[in-house]
Coordinates of C-alpha atoms and ligand atoms in Angstrom, one line a residue:
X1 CA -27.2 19.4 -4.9
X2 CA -25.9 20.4 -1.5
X3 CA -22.8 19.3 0.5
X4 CA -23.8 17.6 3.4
X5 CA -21.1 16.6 6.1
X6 CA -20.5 13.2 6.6
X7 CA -19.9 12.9 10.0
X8 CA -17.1 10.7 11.4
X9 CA -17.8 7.4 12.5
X10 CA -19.7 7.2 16.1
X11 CA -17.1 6.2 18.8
X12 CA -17.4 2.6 20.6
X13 CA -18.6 2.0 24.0
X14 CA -15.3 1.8 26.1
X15 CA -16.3 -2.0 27.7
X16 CA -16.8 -3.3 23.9
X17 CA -13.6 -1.4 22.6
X18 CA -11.9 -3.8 24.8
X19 CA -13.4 -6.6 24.2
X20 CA -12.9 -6.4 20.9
X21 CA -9.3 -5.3 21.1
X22 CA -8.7 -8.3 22.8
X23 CA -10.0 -10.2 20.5
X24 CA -8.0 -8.5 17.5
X25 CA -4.9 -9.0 19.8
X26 CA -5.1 -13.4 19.9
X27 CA -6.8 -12.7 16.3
X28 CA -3.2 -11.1 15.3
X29 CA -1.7 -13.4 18.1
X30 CA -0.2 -9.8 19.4
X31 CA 1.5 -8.5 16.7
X32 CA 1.2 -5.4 14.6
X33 CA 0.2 -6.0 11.1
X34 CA 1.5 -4.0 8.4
X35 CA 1.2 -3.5 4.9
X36 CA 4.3 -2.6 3.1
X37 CA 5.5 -1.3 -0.6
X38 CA 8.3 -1.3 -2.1
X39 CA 9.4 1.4 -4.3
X40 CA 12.0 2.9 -6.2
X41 CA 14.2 3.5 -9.6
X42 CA 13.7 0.7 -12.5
X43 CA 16.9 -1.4 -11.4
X44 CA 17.7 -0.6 -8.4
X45 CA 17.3 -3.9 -6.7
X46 CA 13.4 -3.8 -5.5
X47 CA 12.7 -7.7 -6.8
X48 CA 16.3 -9.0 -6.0
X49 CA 16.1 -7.4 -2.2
X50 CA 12.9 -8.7 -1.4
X51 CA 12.9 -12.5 -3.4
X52 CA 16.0 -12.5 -1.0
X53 CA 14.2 -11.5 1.5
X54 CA 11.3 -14.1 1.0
X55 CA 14.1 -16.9 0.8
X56 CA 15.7 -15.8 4.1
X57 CA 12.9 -15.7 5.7
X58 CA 12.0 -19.5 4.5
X59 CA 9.3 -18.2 2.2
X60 CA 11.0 -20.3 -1.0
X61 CA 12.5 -23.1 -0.4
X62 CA 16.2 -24.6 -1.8
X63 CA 14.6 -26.6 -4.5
X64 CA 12.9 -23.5 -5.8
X65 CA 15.4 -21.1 -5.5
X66 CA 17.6 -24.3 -7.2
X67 CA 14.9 -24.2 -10.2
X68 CA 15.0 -20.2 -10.8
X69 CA 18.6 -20.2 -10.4
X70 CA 18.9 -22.6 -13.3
X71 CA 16.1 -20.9 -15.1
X72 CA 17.8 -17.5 -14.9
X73 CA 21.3 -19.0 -15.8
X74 CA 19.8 -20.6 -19.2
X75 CA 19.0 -17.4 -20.6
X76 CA 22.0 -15.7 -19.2
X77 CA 21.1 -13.9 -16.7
X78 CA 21.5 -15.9 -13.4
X79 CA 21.6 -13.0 -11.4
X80 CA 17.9 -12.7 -11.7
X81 CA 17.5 -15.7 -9.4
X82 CA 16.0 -14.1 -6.4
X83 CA 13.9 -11.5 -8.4
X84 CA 11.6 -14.7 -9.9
X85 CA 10.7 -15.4 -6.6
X86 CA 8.5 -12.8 -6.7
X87 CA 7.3 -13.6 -9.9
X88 CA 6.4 -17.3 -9.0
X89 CA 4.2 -16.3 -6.1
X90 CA 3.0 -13.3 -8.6
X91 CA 1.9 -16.7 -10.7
X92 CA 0.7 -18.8 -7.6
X93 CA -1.6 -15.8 -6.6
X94 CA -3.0 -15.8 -10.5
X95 CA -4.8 -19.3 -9.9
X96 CA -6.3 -17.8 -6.6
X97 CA -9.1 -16.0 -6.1
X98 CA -9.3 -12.7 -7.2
X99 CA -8.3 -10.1 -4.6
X100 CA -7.7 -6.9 -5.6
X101 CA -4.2 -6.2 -4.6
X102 CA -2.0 -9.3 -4.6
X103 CA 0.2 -9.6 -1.1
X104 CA 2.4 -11.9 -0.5
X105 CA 2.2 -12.4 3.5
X106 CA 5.4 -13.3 6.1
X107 CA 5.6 -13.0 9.7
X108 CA 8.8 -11.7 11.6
X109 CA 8.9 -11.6 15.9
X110 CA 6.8 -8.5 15.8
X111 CA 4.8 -8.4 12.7
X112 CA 2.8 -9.9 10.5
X113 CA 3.8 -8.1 7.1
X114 CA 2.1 -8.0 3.8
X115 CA 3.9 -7.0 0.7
X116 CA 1.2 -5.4 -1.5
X117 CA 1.8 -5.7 -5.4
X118 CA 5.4 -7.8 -4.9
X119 CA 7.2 -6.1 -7.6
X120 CA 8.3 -8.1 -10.2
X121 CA 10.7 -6.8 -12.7
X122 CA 8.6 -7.0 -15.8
X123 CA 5.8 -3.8 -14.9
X124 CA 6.1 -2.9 -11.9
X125 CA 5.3 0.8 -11.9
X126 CA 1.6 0.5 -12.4
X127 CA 1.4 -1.9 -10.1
X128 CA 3.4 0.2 -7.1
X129 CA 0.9 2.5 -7.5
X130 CA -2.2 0.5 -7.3
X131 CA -0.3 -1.0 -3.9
X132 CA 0.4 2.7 -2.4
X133 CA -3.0 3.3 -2.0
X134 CA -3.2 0.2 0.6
X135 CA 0.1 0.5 2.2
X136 CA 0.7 2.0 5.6
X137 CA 4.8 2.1 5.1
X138 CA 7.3 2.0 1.9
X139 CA 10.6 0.8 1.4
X140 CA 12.6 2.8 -0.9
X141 CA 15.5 0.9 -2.6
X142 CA 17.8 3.1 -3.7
X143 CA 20.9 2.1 -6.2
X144 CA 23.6 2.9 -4.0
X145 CA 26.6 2.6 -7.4
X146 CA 28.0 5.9 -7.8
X147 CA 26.5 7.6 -10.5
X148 CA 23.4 5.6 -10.7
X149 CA 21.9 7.1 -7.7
X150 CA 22.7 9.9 -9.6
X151 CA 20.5 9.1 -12.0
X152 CA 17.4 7.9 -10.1
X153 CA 17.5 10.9 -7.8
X154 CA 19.2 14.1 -9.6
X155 CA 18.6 13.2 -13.1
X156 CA 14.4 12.9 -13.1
X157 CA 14.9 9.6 -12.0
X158 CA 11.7 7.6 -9.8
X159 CA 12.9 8.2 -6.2
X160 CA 11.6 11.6 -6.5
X161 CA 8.4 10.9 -8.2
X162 CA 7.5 7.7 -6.3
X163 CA 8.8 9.5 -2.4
X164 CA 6.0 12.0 -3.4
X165 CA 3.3 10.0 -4.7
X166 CA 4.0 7.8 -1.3
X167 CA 3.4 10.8 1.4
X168 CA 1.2 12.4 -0.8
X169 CA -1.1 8.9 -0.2
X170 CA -0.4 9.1 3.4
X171 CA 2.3 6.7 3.6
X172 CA 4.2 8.4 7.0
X173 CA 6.7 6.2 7.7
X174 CA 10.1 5.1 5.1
X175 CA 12.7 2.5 5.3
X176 CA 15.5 3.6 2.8
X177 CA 17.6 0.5 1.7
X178 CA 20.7 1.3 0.5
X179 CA 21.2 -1.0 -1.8
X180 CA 23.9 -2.4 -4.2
X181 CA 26.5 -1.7 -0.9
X182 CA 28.6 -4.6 -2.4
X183 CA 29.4 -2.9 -5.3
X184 CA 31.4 0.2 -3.3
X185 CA 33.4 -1.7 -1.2
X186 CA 30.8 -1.2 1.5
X187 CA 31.5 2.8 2.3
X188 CA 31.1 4.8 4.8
X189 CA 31.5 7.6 3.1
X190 CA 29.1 7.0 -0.2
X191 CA 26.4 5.7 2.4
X192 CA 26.3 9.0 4.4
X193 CA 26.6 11.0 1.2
X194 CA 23.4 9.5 -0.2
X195 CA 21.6 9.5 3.9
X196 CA 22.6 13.4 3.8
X197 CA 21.5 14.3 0.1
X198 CA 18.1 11.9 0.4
X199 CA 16.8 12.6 4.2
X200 CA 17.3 16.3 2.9
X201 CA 14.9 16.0 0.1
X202 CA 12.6 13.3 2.0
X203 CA 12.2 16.1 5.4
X204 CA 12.4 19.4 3.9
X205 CA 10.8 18.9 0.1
X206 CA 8.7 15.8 0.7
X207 CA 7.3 16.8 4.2
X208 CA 8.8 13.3 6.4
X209 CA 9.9 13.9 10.2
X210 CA 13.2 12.8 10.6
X211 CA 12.1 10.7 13.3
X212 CA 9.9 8.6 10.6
X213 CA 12.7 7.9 8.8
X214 CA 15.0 4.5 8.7
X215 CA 17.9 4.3 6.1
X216 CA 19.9 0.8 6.1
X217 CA 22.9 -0.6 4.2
X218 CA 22.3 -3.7 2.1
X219 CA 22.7 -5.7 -0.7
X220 CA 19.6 -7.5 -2.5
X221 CA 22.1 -9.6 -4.5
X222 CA 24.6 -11.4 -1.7
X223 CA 21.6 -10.7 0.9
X224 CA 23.6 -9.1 3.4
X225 CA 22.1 -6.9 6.2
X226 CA 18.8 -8.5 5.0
X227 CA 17.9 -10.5 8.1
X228 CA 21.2 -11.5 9.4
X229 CA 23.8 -9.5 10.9
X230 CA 26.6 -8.5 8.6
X231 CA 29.8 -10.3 9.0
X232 CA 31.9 -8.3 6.2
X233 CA 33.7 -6.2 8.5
X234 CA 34.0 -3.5 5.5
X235 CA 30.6 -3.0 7.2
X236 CA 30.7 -3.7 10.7
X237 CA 33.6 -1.8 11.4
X238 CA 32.0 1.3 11.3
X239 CA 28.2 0.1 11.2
X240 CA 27.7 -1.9 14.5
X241 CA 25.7 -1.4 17.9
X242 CA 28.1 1.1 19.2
X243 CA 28.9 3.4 16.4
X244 CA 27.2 6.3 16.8
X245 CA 26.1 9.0 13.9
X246 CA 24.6 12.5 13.2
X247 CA 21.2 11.7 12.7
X248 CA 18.6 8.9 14.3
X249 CA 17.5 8.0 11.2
X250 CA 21.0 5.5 11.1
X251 CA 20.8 3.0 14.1
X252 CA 24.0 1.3 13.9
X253 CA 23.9 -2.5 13.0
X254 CA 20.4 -2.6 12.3
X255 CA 19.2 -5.0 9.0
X256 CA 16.3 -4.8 6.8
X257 CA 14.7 -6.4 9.1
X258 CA 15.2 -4.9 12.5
X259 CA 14.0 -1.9 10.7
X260 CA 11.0 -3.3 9.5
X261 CA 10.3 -4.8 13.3
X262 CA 10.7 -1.4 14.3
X263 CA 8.2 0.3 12.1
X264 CA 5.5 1.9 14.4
X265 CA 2.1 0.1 14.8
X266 CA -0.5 1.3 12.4
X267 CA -3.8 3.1 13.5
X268 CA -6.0 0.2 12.8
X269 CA -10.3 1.1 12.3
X270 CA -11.0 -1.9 14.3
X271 CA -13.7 0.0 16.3
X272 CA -14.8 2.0 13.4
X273 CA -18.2 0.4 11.9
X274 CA -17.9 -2.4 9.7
X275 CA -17.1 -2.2 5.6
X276 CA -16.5 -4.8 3.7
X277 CA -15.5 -4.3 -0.1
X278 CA -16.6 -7.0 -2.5
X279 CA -14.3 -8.6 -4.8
X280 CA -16.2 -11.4 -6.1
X281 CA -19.9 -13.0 -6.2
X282 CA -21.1 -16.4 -6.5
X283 CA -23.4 -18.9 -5.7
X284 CA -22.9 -21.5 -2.9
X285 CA -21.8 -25.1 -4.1
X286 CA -22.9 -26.5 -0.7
X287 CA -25.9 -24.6 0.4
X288 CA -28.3 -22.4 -1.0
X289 CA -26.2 -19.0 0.2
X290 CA -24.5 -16.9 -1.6
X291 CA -20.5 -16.9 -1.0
X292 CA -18.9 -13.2 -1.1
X293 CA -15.3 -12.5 -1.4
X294 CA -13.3 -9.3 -0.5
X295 CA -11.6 -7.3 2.6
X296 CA -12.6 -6.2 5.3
X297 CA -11.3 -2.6 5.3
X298 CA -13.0 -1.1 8.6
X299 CA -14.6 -3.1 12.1
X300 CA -15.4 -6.7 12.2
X301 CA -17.8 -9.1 11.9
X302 CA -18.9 -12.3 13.8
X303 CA -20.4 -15.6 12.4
X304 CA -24.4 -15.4 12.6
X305 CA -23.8 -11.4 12.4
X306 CA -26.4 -9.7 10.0
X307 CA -24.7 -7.5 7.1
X308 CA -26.0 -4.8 5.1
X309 CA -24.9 -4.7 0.8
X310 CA -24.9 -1.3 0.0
X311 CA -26.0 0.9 -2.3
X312 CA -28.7 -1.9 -2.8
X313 CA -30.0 -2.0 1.1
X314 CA -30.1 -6.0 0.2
X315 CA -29.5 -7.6 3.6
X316 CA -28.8 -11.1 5.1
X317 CA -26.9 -13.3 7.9
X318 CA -23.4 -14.3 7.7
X319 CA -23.6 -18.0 8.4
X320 CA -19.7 -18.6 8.1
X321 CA -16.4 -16.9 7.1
X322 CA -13.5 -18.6 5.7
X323 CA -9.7 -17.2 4.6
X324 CA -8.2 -17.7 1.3
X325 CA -7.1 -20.7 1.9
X326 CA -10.1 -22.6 3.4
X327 CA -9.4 -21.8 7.1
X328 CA -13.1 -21.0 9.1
X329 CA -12.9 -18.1 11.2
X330 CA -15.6 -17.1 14.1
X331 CA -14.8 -13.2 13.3
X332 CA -12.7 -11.4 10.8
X333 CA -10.8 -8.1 11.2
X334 CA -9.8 -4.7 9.2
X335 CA -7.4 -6.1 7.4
X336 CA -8.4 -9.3 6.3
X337 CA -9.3 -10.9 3.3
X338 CA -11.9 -13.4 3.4
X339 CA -15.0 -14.9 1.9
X340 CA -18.2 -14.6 3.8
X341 CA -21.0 -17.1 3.2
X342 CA -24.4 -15.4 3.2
X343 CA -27.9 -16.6 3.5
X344 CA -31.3 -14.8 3.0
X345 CA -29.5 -12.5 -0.1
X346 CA -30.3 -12.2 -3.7
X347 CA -27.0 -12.2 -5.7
X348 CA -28.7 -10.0 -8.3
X349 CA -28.4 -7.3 -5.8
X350 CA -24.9 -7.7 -5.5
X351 CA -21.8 -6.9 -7.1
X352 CA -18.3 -6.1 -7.2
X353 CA -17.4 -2.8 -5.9
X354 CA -20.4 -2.7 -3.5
X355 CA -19.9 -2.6 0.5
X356 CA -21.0 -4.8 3.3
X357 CA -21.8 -2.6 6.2
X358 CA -23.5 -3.6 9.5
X359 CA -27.5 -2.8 10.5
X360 CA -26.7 -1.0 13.6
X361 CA -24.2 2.3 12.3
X362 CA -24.7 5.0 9.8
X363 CA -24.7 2.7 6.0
X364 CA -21.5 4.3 4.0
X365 CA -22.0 7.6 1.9
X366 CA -23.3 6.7 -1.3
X367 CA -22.2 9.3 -4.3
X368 CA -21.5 10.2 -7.4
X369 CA -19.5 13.3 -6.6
X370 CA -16.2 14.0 -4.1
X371 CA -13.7 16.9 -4.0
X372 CA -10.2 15.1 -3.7
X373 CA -6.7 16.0 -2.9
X374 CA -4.5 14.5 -5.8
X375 CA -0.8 14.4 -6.8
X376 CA -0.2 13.8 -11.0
X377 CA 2.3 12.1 -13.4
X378 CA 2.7 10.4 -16.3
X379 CA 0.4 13.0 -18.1
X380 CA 1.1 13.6 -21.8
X381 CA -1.8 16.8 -22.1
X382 CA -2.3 19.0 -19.4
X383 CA -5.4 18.2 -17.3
X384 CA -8.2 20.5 -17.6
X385 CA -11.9 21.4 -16.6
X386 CA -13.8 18.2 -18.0
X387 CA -11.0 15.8 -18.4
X388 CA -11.9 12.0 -18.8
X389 CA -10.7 9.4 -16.5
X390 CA -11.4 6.6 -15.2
X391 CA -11.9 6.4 -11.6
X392 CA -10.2 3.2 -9.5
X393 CA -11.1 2.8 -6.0
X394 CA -11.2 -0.5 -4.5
X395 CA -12.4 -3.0 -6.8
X396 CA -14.2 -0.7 -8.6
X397 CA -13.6 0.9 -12.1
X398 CA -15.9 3.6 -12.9
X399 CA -15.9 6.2 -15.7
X400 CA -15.3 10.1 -14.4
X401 CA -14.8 13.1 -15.2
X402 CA -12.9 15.7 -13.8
X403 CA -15.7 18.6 -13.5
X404 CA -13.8 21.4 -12.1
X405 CA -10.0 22.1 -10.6
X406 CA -10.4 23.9 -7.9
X407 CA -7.2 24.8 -6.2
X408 CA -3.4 24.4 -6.8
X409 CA -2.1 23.3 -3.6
X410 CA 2.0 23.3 -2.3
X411 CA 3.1 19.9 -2.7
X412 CA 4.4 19.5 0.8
X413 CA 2.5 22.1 2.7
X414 CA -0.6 21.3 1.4
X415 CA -1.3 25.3 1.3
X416 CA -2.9 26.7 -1.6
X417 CA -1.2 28.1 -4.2
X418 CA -3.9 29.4 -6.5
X419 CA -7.5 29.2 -6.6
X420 CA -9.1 28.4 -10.1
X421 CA -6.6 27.1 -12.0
X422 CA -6.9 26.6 -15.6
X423 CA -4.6 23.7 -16.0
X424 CA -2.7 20.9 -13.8
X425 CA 0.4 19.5 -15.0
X426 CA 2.6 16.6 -14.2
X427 CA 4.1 16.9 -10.5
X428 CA 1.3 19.2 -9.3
X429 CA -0.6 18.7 -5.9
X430 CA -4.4 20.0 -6.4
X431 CA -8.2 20.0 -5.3
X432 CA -10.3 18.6 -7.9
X433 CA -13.7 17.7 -8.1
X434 CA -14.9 14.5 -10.0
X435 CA -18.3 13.2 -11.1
X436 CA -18.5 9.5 -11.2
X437 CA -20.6 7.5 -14.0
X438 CA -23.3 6.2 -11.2
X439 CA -23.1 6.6 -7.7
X440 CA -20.8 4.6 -5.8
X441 CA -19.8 3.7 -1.8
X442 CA -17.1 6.1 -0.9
X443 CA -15.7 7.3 2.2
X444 CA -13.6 10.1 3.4
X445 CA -9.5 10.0 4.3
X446 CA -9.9 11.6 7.0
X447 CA -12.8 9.1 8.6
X448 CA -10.9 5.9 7.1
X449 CA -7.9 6.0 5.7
X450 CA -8.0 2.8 4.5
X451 CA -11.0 3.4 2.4
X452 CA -10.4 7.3 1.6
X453 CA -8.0 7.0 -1.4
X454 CA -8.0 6.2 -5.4
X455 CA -6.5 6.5 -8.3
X456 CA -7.1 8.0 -11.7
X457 CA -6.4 6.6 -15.1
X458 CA -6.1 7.9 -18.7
X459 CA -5.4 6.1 -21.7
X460 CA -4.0 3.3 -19.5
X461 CA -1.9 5.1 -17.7
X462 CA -2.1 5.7 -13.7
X463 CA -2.0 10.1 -14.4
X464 CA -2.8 10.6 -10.3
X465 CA -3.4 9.4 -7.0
X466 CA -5.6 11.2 -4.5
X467 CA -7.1 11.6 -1.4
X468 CA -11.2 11.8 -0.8
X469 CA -11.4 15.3 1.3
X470 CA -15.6 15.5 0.6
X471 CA -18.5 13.7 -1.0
X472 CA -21.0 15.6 -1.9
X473 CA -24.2 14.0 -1.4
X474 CA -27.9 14.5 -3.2
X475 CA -29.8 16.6 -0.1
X476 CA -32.7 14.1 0.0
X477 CA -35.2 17.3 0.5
Ligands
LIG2 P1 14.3 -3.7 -9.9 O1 14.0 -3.3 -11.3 O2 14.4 -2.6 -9.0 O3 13.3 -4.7 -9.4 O4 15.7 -4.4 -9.9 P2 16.2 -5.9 -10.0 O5 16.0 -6.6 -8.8 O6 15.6 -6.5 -11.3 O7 17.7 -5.8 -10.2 C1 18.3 -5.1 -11.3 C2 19.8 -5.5 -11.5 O8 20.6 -5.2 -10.4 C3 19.9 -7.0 -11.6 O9 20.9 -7.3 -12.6 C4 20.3 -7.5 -10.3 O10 21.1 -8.7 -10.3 C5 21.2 -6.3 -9.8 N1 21.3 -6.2 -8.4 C6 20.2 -6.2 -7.5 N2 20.6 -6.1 -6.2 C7 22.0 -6.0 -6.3 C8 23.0 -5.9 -5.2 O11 22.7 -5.8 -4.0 N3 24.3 -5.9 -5.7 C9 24.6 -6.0 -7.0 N4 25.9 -5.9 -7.3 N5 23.7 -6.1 -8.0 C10 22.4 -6.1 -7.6

């Protein structure tokens, strides 16, 4: 074995890069798209604030809301309303086809937005954590009651271990909703308490620049500061345009929204060469192609474009793409999720988990072997040389093992700590190395970011989430 570099991906020719960011811009229609998590303690709000999001934004309509309002009051708990909004479209997406993240998409003036994983209130942990490793930016609810931020920040509470497992995942920009604001009266005071205590951990334990930073005053329930302006004037009298305050991570008057809208434009891999994950594999019902589903997670791809399956090298001519729901597209974007339909390919040679590349780039590292950065919870034995997991990347679950630890790192310096350890525990940051079952596509974070993170499992349970910092690749000699 020998550890070749992967090199980064070959830069476009300036006259195409602009072509083709021209044509992402009336693909996108101009704005920014970004993916977005929601995280935070069990009960502090998550499903409530963004069901009543959905529903201000005209994503449910009355009749609906009517339905789960009644629903909710029948077994006594009507203020669960808004949270089953997220659970109904959790439903809708069930009947779909099978994408590997659920999203549940909305548009605002500036963005297109898509909420990875929605959570609904039932098991949303796992699910947060599957979502991180697509998002580009988090919203962290926090329970703004006194005592029970308390509890989700001081007392081992989530907002610790989920803020970490965010940025540790590369997640650089945080919208902090401070939620439950209704049940204080609306105060000035409790909502700078909890901006001082929290934007201290988030910048000097976590690693986030103040300026990255956005913390807002809401509440889920009466869905104030959501998308409209507050009227309480509990609020506006000292949260409005003009008030000014300590830090710029408050802009006065701004709602969940505005702070969304003002969440810097993502670092798309537009011009990067073309990979495509595949979700699903079928045969044609119209013609004699084969129809392959997944995302596009790097480049683009034209109708009548040629595209390369790897590992198998099978290749074949895209004769058509389509969206989710039926729409034919003459080129798809990183980002998208679509179905291609394929002719001149044998569906034996393809399966889920493999990658569409094109013919004219370097084909994606194939491997059975990568050193990763990784961050761990939920562990109930220490992790050692030659621990079993299984390895989730993509649409792909492979069997692993974790064949050596190879450094301790800092959790928010990223510095080593120790070389060698003998054993990782819960909250450590380390290098590891992992063997996968059977070679797979993989790429590196620091080439595509969209394509250089995973997670590992154990009994069930998510016990980390990493980064891919090599791949060690077979030396073909
Ligand atoms: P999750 O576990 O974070 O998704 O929290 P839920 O959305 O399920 O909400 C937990 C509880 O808090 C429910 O009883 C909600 O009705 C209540 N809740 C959520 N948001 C607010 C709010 O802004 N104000 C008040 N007073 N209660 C809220």
């Amino acid at each position: 074995l020998s550890d070749l570099r992967i090199s980064p991906p070959p830069p476009l020719d300036p006259a195409k890069k602009e072509k083709l960011l021209k044509q992402y811009e009336e693909h996108t229609a101009g704005k920014d798209v970004i993916s977005l998590i929601v995280i935070g303690h069990v009960d502090s709000g998550k499903s409530t604030l963004m069901g009543h999001l959905l529903y201000q934004m005209g994503h449910v309509s009355d009749k609906q809301l009517h339905k789960f309002k009644q629903d909710s009051q029948k077994i006594g708990k009507s203020s669960f309303a808004y949270a089953w909004v997220l659970d109904e479209t959790e439903e809708e997406r069930s009947r779909g086809i099978t994408i590997d993240v659920a999203q549940t998409k909305f548009e605002t003036e500036k963005k297109i937005i898509y909420l990875l994983d929605a959570p609904g209130h039932k098991d949303f942990i796992p699910n947060m954590i599957t979502g991180a490793t697509q998002a580009d930016s988090a919203i962290l609810v926090i329970n703004s009651i006194t005592g029970e931020f308390e509890t989700g920040f001081l007392l081992g509470g989530q907002t610790r271990e989920h803020s970490l497992l965010v940025k540790s995942l590369g997640i650089n920009q945080l919208i902090i909703a401070v939620n439950k604001m209704d049940m204080n009266e609306w105060s000035q005071e409790r909502f700078l308490d909890i901006h001082k205590k929290l934007s201290s951990f988030l910048i000097k334990q976590v690693g986030y620049k103040e300026a990255d930073l956005m913390f807002v005053p809401c509440s889920g329930l009466q869905g104030e500061n959501l998308t409209k302006k507050c009227t309480n004037e509990k609020l506006t009298s000292w949260y409005n345009e003009n008030s000014s305050f300590n830090s710029q991570s408050i802009i006065g008057g701004s709602t969940l929204l505005d702070c969304m809208n003002r969440l810097k434009p993502q670092e798309r891999s537009i011009d990067k060469p073309f990979r495509f994950c595949v979700s699903d594999v079928y045969k044609s019902a119209q013609t004699a192609n084969i129809s392959i589903s997944g995302k596009c997670e790097a480049g683009s791809l034209k109708t009548g474009d040629k595209i390369l399956i790897v590992p198998s090298n099978e290749n074949g001519v895209v004769k058509s793409i389509a969206t989710n729901d039926e729409q034919s597209l003459q080129m798809c974007f990183a980002g998208d999720t679509v179905t291609l339909n394929v002719a001149n390919v044998d569906i034996n040679n393809i399966s889920i988990g493999n990658f569409g590349c094109d013919l004219i780039s370097p084909p994606m590292p194939v491997s059975d072997r990568i050193r990763a950065r990784v961050i761990l919870f939920n562990l109930e034995i220490p992790m050692t040389n030659g621990f079993p997991v299984v390895f989730h990347y993509k649409s792909l679950n492979e069997a692993a093992v974790v064949k050596k630890l190879v450094s301790l790192l800092d959790k928010s310096s990223g510095e080593v700590v120790k070389e060698k350890p003998r054993v990782l525990n819960n909250g450590q940051s380390a290098i590891v190395e992992i063997k996968i079952n059977r070679p797979i596509c993989v790429e590196l974070y620091q080439n595509y970011r969209e394509l250089g993170r995973f997670m590992l499992r154990y009994n069930g349970v998510t016990i980390a989430a990493g980064q891919i910092t090599e791949i060690i690749v077979k030396n073909k000699n």
